């Protein structure tokens, strides 16, 4: 099954967002885009050109942007706030908690340049805590798509979804290997069937998990890879179906292992079927400036580390 996966192109996930919000805007006149002085970086140019009356430039005032978005929902608008992930969460957490989550406002918080693959901008911009911050907010849906197609599909889907959403995507050009039709909010995507180890991944690391899976299969290891694009609400049924079969798991995320996808998977296992789990992600550390792929390697988020984690967790299971 992994050998059949075809790369149909290479494109950044933030462009998937830009194309997705344009389509969403065409379908629904209530879709409104807001940005904090990052129109180009957030790929909003086409949307602004077609719908200039539905665009609000808030300037470098992210907290105000969140509050403006919350207010717009009262009039029936569907606001999409846009800036880097660090500024979408860490800078404005109080405003999100009080003005969006607490009152269950229909705001779509769209966050680009997340994780280590932001690259040369360095630790101050490479937020690695945002998934945890956002999934802890009651009622907040958290989505981390894996490629251009899935990000476009997710953007269009959240426009039709009622309630606050955190949509996280990235900066680097990345392989495209999914179909837009594969995405359903809250429904995990099974990439491959396997019986020896479950690999749960989100975002850019889904592709790294696929690369690792191909190497493992060449070694005679049967790998089940599941794309957990929706961190919350979590597809518990899909997780349980997989770990009941494999009895071990590896989790992969471009995020701190404290509070992210791995913690969510571990909680499901602890409640229902305790199994050995290995965690791929940053470990209680900030990032640094560097080339995206080199940073993934330095912090242990690359293909060889996923292979090693899978072999380790299988050995723990047998032990």
Coordinates of C-alpha atoms in Angstrom, one line a residue, residues 23-172:
X23 CA -12.9 28.7 -2.8
X24 CA -14.7 29.1 0.5
X25 CA -15.2 32.8 -0.2
X26 CA -16.8 31.9 -3.6
X27 CA -19.2 29.5 -1.9
X28 CA -20.2 31.6 1.0
X29 CA -20.5 35.4 1.0
X30 CA -20.0 35.5 4.8
X31 CA -16.4 34.3 4.7
X32 CA -14.2 37.2 5.7
X33 CA -10.3 37.3 5.9
X34 CA -8.4 39.2 8.5
X35 CA -4.6 39.5 8.7
X36 CA -2.0 41.1 11.0
X37 CA 0.2 42.6 8.3
X38 CA 1.0 39.3 6.6
X39 CA -1.2 39.3 3.5
X40 CA 1.5 37.9 1.2
X41 CA 2.9 35.4 3.6
X42 CA -0.6 34.0 4.3
X43 CA -1.3 33.7 0.5
X44 CA -4.3 35.9 0.7
X45 CA -3.6 37.9 -2.5
X46 CA -6.1 36.1 -4.7
X47 CA -8.8 36.4 -2.0
X48 CA -8.2 40.1 -1.5
X49 CA -8.3 40.7 -5.3
X50 CA -11.6 39.0 -5.7
X51 CA -13.2 40.0 -2.5
X52 CA -11.6 43.3 -1.4
X53 CA -14.7 44.3 0.6
X54 CA -14.3 41.1 2.7
X55 CA -10.8 41.7 3.8
X56 CA -9.6 43.5 6.9
X57 CA -6.0 44.5 7.4
X58 CA -5.5 44.8 11.1
X59 CA -1.8 45.6 11.1
X60 CA 0.6 44.3 13.7
X61 CA -2.2 44.1 16.3
X62 CA -3.0 40.4 16.7
X63 CA -5.0 40.7 19.9
X64 CA -7.2 43.3 18.3
X65 CA -7.6 41.0 15.2
X66 CA -9.0 38.2 17.4
X67 CA -11.4 40.5 19.1
X68 CA -12.6 42.0 15.8
X69 CA -13.1 38.5 14.4
X70 CA -15.2 37.6 17.5
X71 CA -17.3 40.6 16.9
X72 CA -17.9 39.8 13.3
X73 CA -19.5 36.5 14.2
X74 CA -22.3 38.3 15.9
X75 CA -23.4 39.6 12.5
X76 CA -23.2 36.2 11.0
X77 CA -19.8 36.5 9.4
X78 CA -17.3 33.6 9.2
X79 CA -14.0 35.3 10.0
X80 CA -10.6 33.7 9.2
X81 CA -7.8 35.3 11.2
X82 CA -4.3 34.9 9.7
X83 CA -0.8 35.2 10.9
X84 CA 2.2 33.1 12.0
X85 CA 1.3 30.3 14.4
X86 CA 3.3 31.9 17.2
X87 CA 1.4 35.2 16.9
X88 CA -1.9 33.3 16.4
X89 CA -1.7 31.6 19.8
X90 CA 1.1 32.6 22.2
X91 CA 0.7 36.3 21.7
X92 CA -3.2 36.3 21.9
X93 CA -4.1 33.4 24.1
X94 CA -6.1 35.5 26.5
X95 CA -8.1 37.0 23.7
X96 CA -8.8 33.6 22.2
X97 CA -9.8 32.1 25.5
X98 CA -12.0 34.9 26.6
X99 CA -13.5 36.3 23.3
X100 CA -13.6 33.1 21.2
X101 CA -13.5 29.8 23.1
X102 CA -15.5 30.9 26.2
X103 CA -18.4 32.3 24.1
X104 CA -18.0 29.6 21.4
X105 CA -17.6 32.1 18.6
X106 CA -17.4 30.9 15.0
X107 CA -13.8 32.1 14.5
X108 CA -11.3 30.2 12.3
X109 CA -7.8 30.8 13.7
X110 CA -5.5 30.1 10.7
X111 CA -1.8 29.7 11.6
X112 CA 1.1 29.4 9.2
X113 CA 4.8 29.0 9.7
X114 CA 4.4 26.5 12.5
X115 CA 7.1 24.3 14.0
X116 CA 10.7 23.9 13.2
X117 CA 10.2 24.0 9.5
X118 CA 9.8 27.8 9.7
X119 CA 13.6 27.5 9.5
X120 CA 15.8 30.5 9.6
X121 CA 13.5 32.8 11.5
X122 CA 14.5 30.9 14.6
X123 CA 13.3 30.0 18.1
X124 CA 11.2 33.1 18.7
X125 CA 9.0 32.3 15.8
X126 CA 9.1 28.5 15.7
X127 CA 6.3 27.8 18.2
X128 CA 6.2 24.2 19.3
X129 CA 3.6 24.5 22.0
X130 CA 0.5 25.7 20.1
X131 CA -1.3 22.4 19.6
X132 CA -1.2 21.8 23.3
X133 CA -2.4 25.3 24.1
X134 CA -5.3 25.2 21.7
X135 CA -6.5 21.6 22.3
X136 CA -6.9 22.5 26.0
X137 CA -9.5 25.2 25.3
X138 CA -13.0 23.8 25.7
X139 CA -14.9 23.5 22.4
X140 CA -11.8 24.3 20.2
X141 CA -11.4 22.1 17.2
X142 CA -7.7 21.6 16.3
X143 CA -6.6 20.6 12.7
X144 CA -3.1 19.9 11.4
X145 CA -3.2 18.9 7.7
X146 CA -0.3 17.1 6.1
X147 CA 0.0 18.6 2.5
X148 CA -1.3 21.2 0.1
X149 CA -4.4 19.3 -0.9
X150 CA -5.4 18.4 2.6
X151 CA -4.8 22.0 3.8
X152 CA -7.0 23.3 1.0
X153 CA -9.7 20.8 1.8
X154 CA -9.5 21.6 5.5
X155 CA -9.8 25.3 4.9
X156 CA -13.0 24.8 2.9
X157 CA -14.4 22.4 5.4
X158 CA -13.9 24.6 8.4
X159 CA -15.8 27.4 6.6
X160 CA -18.9 25.1 6.8
X161 CA -18.1 23.9 10.3
X162 CA -19.9 25.7 13.2
X163 CA -17.6 26.6 16.1
X164 CA -14.1 27.9 16.8
X165 CA -11.2 26.2 14.9
X166 CA -7.5 26.2 15.1
X167 CA -6.0 25.4 11.7
X168 CA -2.2 24.9 11.7
X169 CA 0.0 24.7 8.6
X170 CA 3.5 25.5 7.4
X171 CA 6.0 27.4 5.3
X172 CA 8.2 24.9 3.4

